[in-house]
Amino acid sequence: MSDEDISTEKVILEAAKKVFLDKGFDGARMQQIADEAGINKALLHYYFRSKDKLFDAIFEDAFMQFLPNISQIMVSDMEFSEKIRAFVGHYIDMLLNNPHLPIFIMRELQRNPEKIIEMMKKVGINPGSLASYLQKETEEGGVATIPMVHLIVNMIGLCVFPFIGRPIIEGFIFNNNTEAYNKFLVERKTMVADFVINAIQIK
Amino acid sequence: MSDEDISTEKVILEAAKKVFLDKGFDGARMQQIADEAGINKALLHYYFRSKDKLFDAIFEDAFMQFLPNISQIMVSDMEFSEKIRAFVGHYIDMLLNNPHLPIFIMRELQRNPEKIIEMMKKVGINPGSLASYLQKETEEGGVATIPMVHLIVNMIGLCVFPFIGRPIIEGFIFNNNTEAYNKFLVERKTMVADFVINAIQIK
DNA sequence: ATGTAATTTTACCAACTGGTTAAACTAATT
DNA sequence: AATTAGTTTAACCAGTTGGTAAAATTACAT
């Protein structure tokens, strides 16, 4: 019982994640999720009573996965530039494994912005305290005095944007050459790090 | 006839733009667009035969508006750093006037990536030639040898991302303080320009 | 063997949605 | 007065969608 139970639940969650991430809540169909999971619609409602409940389960997981664990790296004892290199590398790697994550999160948060409050409670991190910690470190370390909030947004944006803007970049810049686009994404692991490190160096 | 005709069509288009940009194609309802326009559903179909046709009219406009006219500025005779400052300033200004544009474009292009081909035909620009033009200019001008494709994506990403990620930035970083978030956006006009210029300077 | 939970099958429902139709009304044109 | 295009009203339709109900089946555990 328990074995099958868990595995079926996981199969459903995986199928739901796939469909929801691709189509969004409004575009997703319960039937499609059932098909993807290899079960029928009735069983879907047997495990998760409603589309909303199923979606919530997916979204919470996805949001946690999307949240860069920036603190963990940034509070280590590396050189500041090495911290940036480590963060960018890890974060882009995660996005390469979950390319649909960013647009999904953004799309659904725009559909229901109040959700952000719910999420803030479930996550313990406090971006404010991290920012002031880093602000101090950079000021002491001969790094340009860019407000830390901007630096954090810049870093995340540089990592995330190429995934959100995939159709435009792949289609417009790379003439629909998927291979070139993927190579471009991998290149960015070093390219973005160099870019950021250079940007905050005092001349 | 012609007078009323044009004005009603515009009213519908404005209403449709508002609803589509906010809800996306899947989330938008024809009834809601009719209400927003202050007319009834029948008249909506009288002017635009179907939801798809109405959406296409909106999307094409929105896409053109979103496309940064990067070439125009970049081929002028300014200093390279001034070009960057001008581009970032103009582009962020446009986004401040159309804050929902980025997430709308990204969402709908993900829903129907083939659309990018249709759009490429309607737009004359060729990002490839611009990139090689700029590449030459920077190499001659003592600027760091960052591949121009990365530089362009970086610039656009730095401008666009704060608008796409609004709920996260406003909610998570600014504790839902909308005023602080807006101030942050305006700051970025100089902040992003400085950041990019610094990043590509050779030390 | 018996009971129990998981699963399928099938049929079904109510609400919603895009879209249509036709008749009537309005206001400006001729 | 007659015409015409724009617009409203209101009813309606067919397809889709989330969700339910119930009976039958499967598989496992006691």
Coordinates of N, CA, C and O in Angstrom, one line a residue, chain A residues 14 25 43 52 69 89 105 115 203:
Chain A
E14 N 5.4 14.4 -10.8 CA 6.3 14.6 -11.9 C 5.6 15.0 -13.1 O 6.0 15.9 -13.9
F25 N -0.6 27.4 -15.3 CA -1.9 27.0 -14.7 C -3.1 27.1 -15.6 O -3.8 26.1 -15.8
L43 N -8.3 9.0 -10.8 CA -7.3 8.8 -9.8 C -6.5 10.1 -9.4 O -6.1 10.2 -8.3
D52 N -6.3 23.2 -8.2 CA -5.6 24.1 -7.3 C -4.6 23.4 -6.3 O -3.5 23.8 -6.2
N69 N 20.2 29.7 -3.4 CA 20.7 29.7 -2.0 C 22.0 30.5 -2.0 O 23.1 30.0 -1.8
G89 N 28.2 30.0 -11.3 CA 28.4 28.7 -11.8 C 27.3 27.7 -11.3 O 26.6 27.0 -12.2
I105 N 7.9 30.4 -12.8 CA 7.8 31.1 -11.5 C 7.3 32.5 -11.8 O 6.3 33.0 -11.2
K115 N 0.7 35.3 -3.6 CA 1.4 34.1 -3.2 C 2.8 34.4 -2.6 O 3.3 33.5 -1.9
K203 N 38.7 51.1 -10.2 CA 39.9 51.3 -11.1 C 40.8 52.4 -10.5 O 40.3 53.4 -10.2

